[in-house]
XYZ file of N, CA and C in Angstrom:
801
model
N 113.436 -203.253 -24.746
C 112.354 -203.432 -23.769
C 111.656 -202.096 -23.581
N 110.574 -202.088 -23.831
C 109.417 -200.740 -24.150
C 109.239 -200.365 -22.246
N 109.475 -198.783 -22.062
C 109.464 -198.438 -20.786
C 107.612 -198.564 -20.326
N 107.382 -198.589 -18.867
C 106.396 -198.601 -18.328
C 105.985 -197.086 -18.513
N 104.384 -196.936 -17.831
C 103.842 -195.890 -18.389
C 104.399 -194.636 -16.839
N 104.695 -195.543 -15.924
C 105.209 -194.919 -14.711
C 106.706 -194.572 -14.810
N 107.501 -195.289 -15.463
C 108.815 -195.006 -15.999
C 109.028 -193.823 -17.038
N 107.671 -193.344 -18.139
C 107.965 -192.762 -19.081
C 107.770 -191.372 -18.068
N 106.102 -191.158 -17.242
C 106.068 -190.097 -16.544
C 107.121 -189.501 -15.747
N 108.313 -190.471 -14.915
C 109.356 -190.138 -14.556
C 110.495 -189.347 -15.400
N 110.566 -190.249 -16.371
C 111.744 -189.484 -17.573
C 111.018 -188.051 -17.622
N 110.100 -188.152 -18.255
C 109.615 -186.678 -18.326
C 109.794 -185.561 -17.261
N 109.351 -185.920 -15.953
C 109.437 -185.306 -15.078
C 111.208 -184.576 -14.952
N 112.027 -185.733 -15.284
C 113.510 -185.361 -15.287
C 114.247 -184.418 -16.267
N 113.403 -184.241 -17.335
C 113.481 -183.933 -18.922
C 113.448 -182.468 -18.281
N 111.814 -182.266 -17.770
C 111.343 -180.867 -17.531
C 112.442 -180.225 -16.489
N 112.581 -180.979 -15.503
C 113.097 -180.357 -14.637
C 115.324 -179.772 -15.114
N 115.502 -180.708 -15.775
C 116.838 -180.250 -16.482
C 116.562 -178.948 -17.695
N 115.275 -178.816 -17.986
C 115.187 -177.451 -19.018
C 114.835 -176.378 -18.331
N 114.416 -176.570 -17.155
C 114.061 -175.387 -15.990
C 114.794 -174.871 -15.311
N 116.027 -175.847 -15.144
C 117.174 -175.731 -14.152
C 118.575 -175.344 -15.502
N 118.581 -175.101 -16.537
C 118.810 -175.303 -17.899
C 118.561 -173.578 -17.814
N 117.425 -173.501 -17.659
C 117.055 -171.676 -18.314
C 117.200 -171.048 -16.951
N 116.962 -171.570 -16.143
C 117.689 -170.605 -14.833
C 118.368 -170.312 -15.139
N 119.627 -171.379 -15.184
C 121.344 -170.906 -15.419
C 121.665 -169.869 -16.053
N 120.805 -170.187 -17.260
C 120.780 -169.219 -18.272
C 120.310 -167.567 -17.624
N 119.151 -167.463 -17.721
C 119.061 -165.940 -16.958
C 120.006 -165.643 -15.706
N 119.978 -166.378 -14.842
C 120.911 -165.982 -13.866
C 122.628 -165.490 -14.505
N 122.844 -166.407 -15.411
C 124.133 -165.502 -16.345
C 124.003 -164.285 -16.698
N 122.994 -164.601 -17.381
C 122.866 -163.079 -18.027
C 122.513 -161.695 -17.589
N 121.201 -162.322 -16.463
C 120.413 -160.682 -15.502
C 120.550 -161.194 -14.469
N 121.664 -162.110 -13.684
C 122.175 -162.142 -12.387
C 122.512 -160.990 -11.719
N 122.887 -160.364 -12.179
C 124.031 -159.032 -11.289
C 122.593 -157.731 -11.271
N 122.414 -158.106 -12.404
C 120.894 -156.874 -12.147
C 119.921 -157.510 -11.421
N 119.334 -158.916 -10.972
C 118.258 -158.902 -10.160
C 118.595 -158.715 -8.987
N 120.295 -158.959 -8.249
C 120.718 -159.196 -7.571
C 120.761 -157.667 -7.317
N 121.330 -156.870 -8.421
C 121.568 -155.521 -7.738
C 120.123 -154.614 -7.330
N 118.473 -155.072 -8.267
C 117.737 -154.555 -7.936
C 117.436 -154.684 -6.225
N 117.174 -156.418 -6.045
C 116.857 -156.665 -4.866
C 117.846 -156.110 -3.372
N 119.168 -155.679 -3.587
C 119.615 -154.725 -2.362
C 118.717 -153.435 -2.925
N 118.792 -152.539 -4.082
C 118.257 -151.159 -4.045
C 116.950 -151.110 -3.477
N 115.946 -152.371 -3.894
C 114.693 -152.507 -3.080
C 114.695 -152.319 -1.422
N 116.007 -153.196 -0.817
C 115.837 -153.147 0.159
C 116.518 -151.989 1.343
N 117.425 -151.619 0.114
C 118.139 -149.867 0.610
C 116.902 -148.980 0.317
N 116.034 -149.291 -0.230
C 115.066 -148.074 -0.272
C 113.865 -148.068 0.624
N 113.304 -149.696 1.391
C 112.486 -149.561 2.043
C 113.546 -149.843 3.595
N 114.729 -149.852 3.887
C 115.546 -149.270 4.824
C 115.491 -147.627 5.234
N 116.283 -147.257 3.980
C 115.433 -145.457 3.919
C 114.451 -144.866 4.028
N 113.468 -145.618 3.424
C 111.695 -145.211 4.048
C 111.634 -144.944 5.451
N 111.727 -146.635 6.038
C 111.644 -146.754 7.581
C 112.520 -145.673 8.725
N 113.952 -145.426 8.338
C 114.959 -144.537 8.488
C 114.321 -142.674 9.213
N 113.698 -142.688 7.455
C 113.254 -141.516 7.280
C 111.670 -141.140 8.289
N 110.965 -142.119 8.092
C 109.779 -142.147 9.187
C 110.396 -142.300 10.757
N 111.022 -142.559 11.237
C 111.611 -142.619 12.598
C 112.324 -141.311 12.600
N 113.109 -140.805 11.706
C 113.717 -139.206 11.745
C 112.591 -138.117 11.665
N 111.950 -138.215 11.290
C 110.320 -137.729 11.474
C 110.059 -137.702 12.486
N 109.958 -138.738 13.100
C 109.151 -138.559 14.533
C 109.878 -138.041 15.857
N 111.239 -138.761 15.236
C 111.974 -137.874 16.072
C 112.055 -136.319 16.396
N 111.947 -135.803 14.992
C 111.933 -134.698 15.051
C 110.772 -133.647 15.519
N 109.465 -134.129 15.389
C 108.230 -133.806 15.896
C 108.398 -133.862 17.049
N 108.894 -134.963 17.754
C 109.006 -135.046 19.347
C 109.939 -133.685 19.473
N 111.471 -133.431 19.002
C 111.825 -132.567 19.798
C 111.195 -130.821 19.350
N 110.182 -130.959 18.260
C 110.080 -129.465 18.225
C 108.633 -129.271 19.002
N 107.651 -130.467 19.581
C 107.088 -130.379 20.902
C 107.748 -129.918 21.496
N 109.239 -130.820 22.267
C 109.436 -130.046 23.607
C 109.477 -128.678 23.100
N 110.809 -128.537 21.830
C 111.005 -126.970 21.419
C 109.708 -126.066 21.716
N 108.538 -126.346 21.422
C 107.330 -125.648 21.674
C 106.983 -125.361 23.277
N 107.252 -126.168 23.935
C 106.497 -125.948 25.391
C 107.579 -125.719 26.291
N 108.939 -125.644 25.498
C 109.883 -124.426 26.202
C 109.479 -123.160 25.787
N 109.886 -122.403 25.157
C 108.206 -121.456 24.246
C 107.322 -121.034 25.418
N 106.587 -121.722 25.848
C 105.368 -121.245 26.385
C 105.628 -121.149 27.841
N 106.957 -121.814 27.956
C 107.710 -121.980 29.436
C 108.510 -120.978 29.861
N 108.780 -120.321 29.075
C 109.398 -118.888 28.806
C 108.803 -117.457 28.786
N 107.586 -117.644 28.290
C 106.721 -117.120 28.532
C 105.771 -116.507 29.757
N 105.918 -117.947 30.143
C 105.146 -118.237 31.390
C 106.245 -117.187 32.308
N 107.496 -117.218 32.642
C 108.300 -116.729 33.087
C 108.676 -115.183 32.823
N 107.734 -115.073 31.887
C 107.937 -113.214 31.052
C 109.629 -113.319 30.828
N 109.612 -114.067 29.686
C 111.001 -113.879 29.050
C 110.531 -114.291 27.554
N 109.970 -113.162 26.592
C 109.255 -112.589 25.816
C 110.310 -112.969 24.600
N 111.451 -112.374 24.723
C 113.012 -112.493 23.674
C 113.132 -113.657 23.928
N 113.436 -114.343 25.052
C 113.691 -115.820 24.983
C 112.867 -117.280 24.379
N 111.609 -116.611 24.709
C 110.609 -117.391 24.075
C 110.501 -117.389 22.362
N 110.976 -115.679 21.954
C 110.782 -115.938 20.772
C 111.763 -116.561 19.635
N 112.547 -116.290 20.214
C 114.074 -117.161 20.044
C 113.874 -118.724 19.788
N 113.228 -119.540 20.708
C 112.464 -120.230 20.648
C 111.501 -120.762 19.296
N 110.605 -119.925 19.284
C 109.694 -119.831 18.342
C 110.279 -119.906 16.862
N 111.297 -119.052 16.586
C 111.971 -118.749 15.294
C 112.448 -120.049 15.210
N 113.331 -120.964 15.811
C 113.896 -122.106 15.716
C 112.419 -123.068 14.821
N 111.576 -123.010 15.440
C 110.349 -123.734 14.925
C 110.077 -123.450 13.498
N 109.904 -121.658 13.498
C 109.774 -121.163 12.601
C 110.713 -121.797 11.057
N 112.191 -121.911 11.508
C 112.876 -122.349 10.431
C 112.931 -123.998 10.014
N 112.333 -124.235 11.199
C 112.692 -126.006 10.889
C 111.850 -126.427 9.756
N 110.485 -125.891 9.143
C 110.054 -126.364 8.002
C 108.820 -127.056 8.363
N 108.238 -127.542 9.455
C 107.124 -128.609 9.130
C 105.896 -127.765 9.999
N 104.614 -127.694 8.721
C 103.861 -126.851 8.816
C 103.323 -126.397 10.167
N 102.861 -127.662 10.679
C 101.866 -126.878 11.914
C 102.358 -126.436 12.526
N 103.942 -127.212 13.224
C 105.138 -126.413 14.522
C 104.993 -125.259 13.889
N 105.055 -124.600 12.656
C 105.792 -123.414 12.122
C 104.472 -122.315 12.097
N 103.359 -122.979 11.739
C 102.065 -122.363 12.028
C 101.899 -122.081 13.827
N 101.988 -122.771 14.071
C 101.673 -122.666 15.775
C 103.132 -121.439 16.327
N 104.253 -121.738 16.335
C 105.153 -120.367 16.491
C 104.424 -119.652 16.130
N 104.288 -119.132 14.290
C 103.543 -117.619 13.958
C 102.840 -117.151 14.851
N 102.253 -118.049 15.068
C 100.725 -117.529 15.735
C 101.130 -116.621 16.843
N 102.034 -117.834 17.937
C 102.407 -117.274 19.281
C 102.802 -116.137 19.167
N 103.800 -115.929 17.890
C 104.737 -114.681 17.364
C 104.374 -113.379 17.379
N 103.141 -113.901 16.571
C 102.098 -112.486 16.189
C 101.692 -112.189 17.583
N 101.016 -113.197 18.918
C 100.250 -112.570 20.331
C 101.506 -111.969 20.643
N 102.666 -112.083 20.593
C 104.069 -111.667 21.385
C 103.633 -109.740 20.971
N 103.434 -109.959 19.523
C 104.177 -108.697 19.134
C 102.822 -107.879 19.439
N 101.796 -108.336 19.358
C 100.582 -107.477 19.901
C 100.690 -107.167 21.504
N 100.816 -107.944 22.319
C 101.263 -107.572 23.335
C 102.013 -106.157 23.542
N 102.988 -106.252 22.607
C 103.756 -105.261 22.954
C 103.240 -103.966 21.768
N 102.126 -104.067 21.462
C 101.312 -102.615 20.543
C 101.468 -103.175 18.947
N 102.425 -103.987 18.769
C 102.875 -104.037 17.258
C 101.976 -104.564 16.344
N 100.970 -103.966 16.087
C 99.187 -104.907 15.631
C 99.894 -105.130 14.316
N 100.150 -104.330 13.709
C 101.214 -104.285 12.001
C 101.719 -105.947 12.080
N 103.092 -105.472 12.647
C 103.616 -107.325 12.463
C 102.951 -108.452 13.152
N 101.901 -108.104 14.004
C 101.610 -109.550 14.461
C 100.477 -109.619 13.195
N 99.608 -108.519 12.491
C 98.448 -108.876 11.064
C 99.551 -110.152 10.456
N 100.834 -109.308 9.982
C 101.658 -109.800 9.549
C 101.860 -111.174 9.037
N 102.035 -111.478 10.599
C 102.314 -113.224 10.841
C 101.018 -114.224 10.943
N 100.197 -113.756 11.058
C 98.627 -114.094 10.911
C 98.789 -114.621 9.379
N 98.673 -113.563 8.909
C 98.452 -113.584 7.396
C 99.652 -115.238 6.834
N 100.600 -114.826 6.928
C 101.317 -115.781 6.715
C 100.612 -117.493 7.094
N 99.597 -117.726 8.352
C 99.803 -118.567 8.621
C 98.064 -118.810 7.768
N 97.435 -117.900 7.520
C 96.155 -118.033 6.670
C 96.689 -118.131 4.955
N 97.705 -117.712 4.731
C 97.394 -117.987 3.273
C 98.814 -119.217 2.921
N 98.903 -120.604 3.907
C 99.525 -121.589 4.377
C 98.670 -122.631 3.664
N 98.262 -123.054 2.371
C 97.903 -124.012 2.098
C 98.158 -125.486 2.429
N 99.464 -125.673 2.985
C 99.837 -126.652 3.583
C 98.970 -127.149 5.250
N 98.250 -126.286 5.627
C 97.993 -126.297 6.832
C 96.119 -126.544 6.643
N 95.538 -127.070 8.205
C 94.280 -127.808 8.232
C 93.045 -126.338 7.989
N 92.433 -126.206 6.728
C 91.612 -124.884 6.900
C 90.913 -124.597 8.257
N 90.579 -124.666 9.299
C 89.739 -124.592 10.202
C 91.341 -123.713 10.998
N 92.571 -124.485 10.856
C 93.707 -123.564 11.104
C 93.698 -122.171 10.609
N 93.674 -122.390 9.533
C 93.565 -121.040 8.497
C 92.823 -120.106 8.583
N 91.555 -120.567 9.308
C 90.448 -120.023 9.303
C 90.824 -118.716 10.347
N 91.181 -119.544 11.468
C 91.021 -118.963 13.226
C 92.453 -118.126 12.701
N 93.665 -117.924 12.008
C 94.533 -117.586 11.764
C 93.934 -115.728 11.205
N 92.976 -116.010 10.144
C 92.464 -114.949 9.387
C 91.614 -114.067 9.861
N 91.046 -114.974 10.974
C 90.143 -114.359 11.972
C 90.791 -113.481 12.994
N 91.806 -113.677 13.700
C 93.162 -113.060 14.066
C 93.250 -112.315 13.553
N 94.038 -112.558 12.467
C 94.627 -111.092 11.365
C 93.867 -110.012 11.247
N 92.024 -110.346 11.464
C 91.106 -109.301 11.046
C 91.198 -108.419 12.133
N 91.407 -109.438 13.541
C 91.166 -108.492 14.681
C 92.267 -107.414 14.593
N 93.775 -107.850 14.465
C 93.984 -106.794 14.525
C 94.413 -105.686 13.703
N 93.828 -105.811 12.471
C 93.760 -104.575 11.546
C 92.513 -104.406 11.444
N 91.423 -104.542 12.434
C 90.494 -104.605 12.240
C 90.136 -102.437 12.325
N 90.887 -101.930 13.184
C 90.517 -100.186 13.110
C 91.148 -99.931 11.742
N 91.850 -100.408 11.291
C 92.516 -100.125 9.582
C 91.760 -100.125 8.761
N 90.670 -101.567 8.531
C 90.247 -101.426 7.565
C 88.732 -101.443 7.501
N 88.352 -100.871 6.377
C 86.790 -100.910 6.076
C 85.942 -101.643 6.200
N 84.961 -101.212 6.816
C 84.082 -102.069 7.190
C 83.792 -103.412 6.691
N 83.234 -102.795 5.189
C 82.673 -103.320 3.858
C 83.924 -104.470 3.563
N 85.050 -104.461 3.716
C 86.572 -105.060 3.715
C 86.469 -106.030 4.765
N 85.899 -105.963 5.722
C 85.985 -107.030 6.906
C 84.855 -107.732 6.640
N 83.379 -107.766 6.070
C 82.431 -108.276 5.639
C 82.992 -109.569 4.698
N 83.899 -108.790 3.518
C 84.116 -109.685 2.598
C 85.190 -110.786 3.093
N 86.075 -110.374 3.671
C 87.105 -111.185 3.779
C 86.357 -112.689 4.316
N 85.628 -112.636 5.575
C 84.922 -113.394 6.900
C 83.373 -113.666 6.188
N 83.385 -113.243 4.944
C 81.900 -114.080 4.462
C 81.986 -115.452 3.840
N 82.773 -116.013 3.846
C 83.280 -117.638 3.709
C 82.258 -118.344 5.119
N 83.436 -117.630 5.767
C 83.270 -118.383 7.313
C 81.289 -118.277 7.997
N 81.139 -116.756 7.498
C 79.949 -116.786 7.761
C 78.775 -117.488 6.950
N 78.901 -117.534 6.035
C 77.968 -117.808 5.386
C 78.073 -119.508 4.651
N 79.031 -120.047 5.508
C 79.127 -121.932 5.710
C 78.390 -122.264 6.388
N 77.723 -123.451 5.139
C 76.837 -124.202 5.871
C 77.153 -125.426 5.883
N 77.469 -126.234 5.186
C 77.821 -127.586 5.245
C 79.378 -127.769 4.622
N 80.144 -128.197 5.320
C 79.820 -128.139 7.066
C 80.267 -126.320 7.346
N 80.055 -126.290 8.793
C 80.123 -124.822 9.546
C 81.327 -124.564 9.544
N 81.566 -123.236 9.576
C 83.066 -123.188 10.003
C 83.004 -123.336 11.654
N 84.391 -124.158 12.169
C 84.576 -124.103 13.464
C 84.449 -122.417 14.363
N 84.768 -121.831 13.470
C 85.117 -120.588 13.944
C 83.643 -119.563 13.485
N 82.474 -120.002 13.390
C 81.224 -118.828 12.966
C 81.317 -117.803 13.783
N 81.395 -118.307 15.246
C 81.007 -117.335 16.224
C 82.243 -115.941 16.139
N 83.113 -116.174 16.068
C 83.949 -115.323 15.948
C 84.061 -114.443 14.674
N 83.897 -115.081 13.435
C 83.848 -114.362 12.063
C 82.272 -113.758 12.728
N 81.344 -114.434 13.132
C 80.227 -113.477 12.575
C 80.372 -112.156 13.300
N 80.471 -112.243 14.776
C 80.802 -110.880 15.768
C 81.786 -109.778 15.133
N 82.752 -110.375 14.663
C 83.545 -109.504 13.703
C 82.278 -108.095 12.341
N 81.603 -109.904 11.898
C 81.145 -109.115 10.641
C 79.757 -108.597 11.322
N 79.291 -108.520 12.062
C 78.044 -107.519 12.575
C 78.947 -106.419 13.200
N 79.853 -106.014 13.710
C 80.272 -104.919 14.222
C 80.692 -103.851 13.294
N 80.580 -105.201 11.723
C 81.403 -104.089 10.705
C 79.908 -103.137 10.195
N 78.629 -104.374 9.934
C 77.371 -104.056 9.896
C 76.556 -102.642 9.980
N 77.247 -103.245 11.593
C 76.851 -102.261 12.589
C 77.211 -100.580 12.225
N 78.823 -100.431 11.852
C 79.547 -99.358 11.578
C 78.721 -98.592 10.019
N 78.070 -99.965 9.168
C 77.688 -99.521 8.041
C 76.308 -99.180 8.349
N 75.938 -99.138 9.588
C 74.273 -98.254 9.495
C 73.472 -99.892 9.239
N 74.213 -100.818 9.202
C 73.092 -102.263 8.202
C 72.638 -102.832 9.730
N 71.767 -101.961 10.273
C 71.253 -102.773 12.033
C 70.560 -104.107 11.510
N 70.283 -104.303 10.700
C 68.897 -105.327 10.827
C 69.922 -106.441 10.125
N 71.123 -106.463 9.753
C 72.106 -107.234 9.152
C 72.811 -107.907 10.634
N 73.009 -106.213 11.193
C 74.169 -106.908 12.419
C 73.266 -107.862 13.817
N 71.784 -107.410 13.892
C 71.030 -108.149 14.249
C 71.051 -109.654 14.276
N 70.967 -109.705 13.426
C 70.362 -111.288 12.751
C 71.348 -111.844 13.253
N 72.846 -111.722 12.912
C 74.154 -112.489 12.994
C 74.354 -112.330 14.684
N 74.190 -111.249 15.446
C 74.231 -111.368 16.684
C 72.876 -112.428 17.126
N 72.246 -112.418 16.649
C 71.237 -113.573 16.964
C 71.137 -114.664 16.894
N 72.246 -114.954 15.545
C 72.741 -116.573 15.342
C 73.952 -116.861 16.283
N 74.305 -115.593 16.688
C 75.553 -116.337 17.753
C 75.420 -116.628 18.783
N 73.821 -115.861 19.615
C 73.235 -115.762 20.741
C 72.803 -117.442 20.964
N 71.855 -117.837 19.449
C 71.563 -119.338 19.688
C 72.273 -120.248 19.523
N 73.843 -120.096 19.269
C 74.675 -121.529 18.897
C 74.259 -122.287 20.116
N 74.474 -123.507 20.506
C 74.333 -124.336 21.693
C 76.022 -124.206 22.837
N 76.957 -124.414 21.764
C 78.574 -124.148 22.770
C 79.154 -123.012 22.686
N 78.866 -121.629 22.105
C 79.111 -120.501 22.278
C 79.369 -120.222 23.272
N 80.784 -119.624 24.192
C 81.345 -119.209 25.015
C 80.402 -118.125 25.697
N 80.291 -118.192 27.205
C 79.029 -117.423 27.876
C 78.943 -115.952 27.641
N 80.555 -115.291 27.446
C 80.485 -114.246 27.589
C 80.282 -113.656 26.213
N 80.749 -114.345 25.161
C 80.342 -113.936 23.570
C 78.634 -113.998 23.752
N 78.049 -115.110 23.755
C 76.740 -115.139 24.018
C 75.950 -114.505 24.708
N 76.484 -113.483 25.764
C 75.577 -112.583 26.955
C 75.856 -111.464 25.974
N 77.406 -110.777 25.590
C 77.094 -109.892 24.621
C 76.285 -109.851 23.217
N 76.662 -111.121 22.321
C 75.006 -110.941 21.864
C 73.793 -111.039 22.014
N 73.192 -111.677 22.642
C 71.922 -111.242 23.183
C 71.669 -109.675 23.410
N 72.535 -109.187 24.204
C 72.555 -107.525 24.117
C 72.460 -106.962 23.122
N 73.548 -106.951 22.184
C 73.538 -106.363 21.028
C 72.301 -106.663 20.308
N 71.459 -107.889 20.198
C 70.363 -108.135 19.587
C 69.436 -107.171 19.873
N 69.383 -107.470 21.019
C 67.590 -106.625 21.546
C 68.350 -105.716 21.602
N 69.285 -104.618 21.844
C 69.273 -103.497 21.208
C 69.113 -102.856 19.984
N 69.531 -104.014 18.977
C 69.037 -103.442 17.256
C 67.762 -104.271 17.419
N 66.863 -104.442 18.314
C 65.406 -104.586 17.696
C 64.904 -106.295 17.412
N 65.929 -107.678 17.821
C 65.760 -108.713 17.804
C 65.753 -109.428 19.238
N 64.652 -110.003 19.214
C 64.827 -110.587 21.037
C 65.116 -111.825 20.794
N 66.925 -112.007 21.126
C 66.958 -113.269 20.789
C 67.448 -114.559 22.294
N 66.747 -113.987 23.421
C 66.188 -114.364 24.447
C 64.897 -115.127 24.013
N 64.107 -114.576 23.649
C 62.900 -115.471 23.108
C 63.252 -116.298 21.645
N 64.219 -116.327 21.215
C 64.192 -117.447 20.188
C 64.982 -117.967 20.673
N 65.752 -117.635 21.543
C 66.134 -119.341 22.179
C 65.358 -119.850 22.876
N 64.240 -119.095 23.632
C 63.160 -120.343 24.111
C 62.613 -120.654 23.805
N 62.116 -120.083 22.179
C 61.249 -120.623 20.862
C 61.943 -122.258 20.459
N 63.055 -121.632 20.126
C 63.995 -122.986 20.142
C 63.778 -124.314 21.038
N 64.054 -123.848 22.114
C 64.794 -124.928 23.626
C 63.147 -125.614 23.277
N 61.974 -124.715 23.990
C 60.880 -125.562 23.370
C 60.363 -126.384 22.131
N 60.903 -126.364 21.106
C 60.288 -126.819 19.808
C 61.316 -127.908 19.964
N 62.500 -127.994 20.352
C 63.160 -129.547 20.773
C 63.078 -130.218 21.582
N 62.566 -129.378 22.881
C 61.920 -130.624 24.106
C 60.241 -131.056 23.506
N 59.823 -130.371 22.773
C 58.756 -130.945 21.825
C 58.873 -132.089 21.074
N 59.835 -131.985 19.978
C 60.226 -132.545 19.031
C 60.772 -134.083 19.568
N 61.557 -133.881 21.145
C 61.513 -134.932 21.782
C 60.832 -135.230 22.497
N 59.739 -134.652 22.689
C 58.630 -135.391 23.230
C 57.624 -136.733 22.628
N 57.347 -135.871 21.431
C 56.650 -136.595 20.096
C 57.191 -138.028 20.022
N 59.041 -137.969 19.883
C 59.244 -138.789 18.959
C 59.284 -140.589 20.026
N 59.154 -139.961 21.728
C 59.526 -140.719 22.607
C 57.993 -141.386 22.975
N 57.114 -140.666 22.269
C 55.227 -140.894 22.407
C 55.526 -141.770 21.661
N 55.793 -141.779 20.077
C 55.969 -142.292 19.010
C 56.272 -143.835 19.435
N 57.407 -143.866 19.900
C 58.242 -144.893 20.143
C 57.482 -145.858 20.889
N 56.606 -145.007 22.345
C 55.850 -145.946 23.363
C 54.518 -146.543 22.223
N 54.279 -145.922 21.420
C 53.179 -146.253 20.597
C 53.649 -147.459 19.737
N 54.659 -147.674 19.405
C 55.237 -148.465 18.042
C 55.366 -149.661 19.269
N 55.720 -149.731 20.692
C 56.433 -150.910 20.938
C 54.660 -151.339 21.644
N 54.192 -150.504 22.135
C 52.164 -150.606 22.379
C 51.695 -151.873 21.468
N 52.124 -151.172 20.037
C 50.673 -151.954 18.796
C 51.274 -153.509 19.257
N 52.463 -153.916 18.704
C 52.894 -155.527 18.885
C 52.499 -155.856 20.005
N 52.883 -155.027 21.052
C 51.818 -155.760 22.553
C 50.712 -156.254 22.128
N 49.495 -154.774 21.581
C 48.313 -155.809 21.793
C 48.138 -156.571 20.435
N 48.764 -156.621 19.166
C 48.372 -157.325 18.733
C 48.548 -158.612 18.756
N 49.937 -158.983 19.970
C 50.267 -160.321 20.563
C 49.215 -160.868 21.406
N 48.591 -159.594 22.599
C 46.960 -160.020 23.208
C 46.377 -160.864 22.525
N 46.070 -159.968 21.501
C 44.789 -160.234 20.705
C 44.605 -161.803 19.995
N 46.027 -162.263 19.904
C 46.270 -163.338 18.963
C 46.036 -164.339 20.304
N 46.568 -164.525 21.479
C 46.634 -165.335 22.698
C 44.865 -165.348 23.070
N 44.137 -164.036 23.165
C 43.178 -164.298 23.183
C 42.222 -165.097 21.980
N 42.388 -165.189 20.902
C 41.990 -165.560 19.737
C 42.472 -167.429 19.604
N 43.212 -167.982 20.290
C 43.521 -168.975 20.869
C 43.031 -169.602 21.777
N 42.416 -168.669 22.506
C 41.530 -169.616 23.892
C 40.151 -170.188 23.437
């Protein structure tokens, strides 16, 4: 008796499914113990990931506090204790805690005259590739200040002509490299050099009041009034926003009347 065409699709279906369940068996004999052993190492390794990111953070949390005991110590003028402190940071390994100690390290030791080792620790934290350049930057800028009676003028120009002479984008730190490099300018007889740069620091817009009152001084003493180019300035942008706010009443004007014009053109 010849099977139906719904009977044959069944057999088949049973056929396939015994050669599927057939070659399972089969691999599972053979690379059982290895898929089995991959899938724990997979999951011992994204265990350890997770592990390792929580020991991380842990550890960031306690070399915060470690840090603002540091500054708590400080606060208290206990100078050895704080730095004690600091060194702990220092050895633990993860850049910025270890950048941020130096730093403190180096104000400790200037404090106490030692301009030598605090350049020192500066330096260390500027030539830190691991760390955010704008860090690096304010680090080097440091270091200049205080070997700044050490070294040559022409030597402090070069180091801080990065910083000065960024334009896209600025360095965070212009105002400070440039005052540096006009004083060196200045020392080299180059007035009309140290000018200019006291003049760009005079017009930044967030320049700290008292950096900004001393350049302005220093300007119009080498011969730049940069009192009047900031009001050259301040005016040519309450201009510039004047125009563009005319502009604007003009652009939203025309569709007015040419909506008039159409309502009247209707009656």
């Amino acid at each position: 008796m010849a099977l139906s065409p719904t009977n044959d699709a069944a057999l088949l279906q049973e056929v396939d499914e015994a050669v599927r369940k057939d070659r399972l068996d089969t691999i599972m004999q053979r690379y059982g113990r290895w898929i089995i052993g991959a899938v724990i190492a997979g999951l011992l390794a994204f265990g350890g990931y997770l592990y390792w990111g929580h020991r991380q953070d842990q550890a960031r949390g306690e070399q915060a506090e470690e840090l603002v005991a540091a500054f708590d110590k400080l606060g208290a003028n206990q100078p050895r204790a704080a730095d004690a402190e600091l060194q702990k940071l220092v050895d633990a390994g993860d850049p910025a805690y270890r950048a941020a100690a130096q730093m403190q390290q180096a104000n400790i030791k200037a404090q106490t005259g030692d301009l030598k080792a605090a350049a020192a620790l500066m330096a260390k934290v500027a030539a830190d590739t691991k760390l955010d350049p704008s860090l690096r930057d304010l680090a080097l800028i440091r270091q200049t200040a205080f070997e700044y009676d050490t070294l040559k003028p022409e030597a402090v120009i070069a180091r801080l002509k990065p910083m000065v002479d960024a334009k896209d984008p600025a360095s965070s730190w212009f105002a400070s490299a440039a005052e540096l490099s006009a004083s060196a300018h200045y020392q080299l007889g180059q007035f009309d050099q140290a000018g200019a740069l006291y003049a760009r620091i005079a017009k930044l817009p967030n320049v700290a009041k008292s950096l900004q009152s001393r350049s302005v001084q220093m300007a119009g003493m080498l011969g730049v009034d940069a009192v009047s180019d900031r009001a050259t300035d301040s005016a040519s942008a309450e201009k510039t926003a004047a125009t563009a706010a005319a502009g604007d009443q003009k652009g939203n004007a025309a569709p007015k009347a040419a909506a008039a014009e159409k309502v009247e053109d209707t009656k």
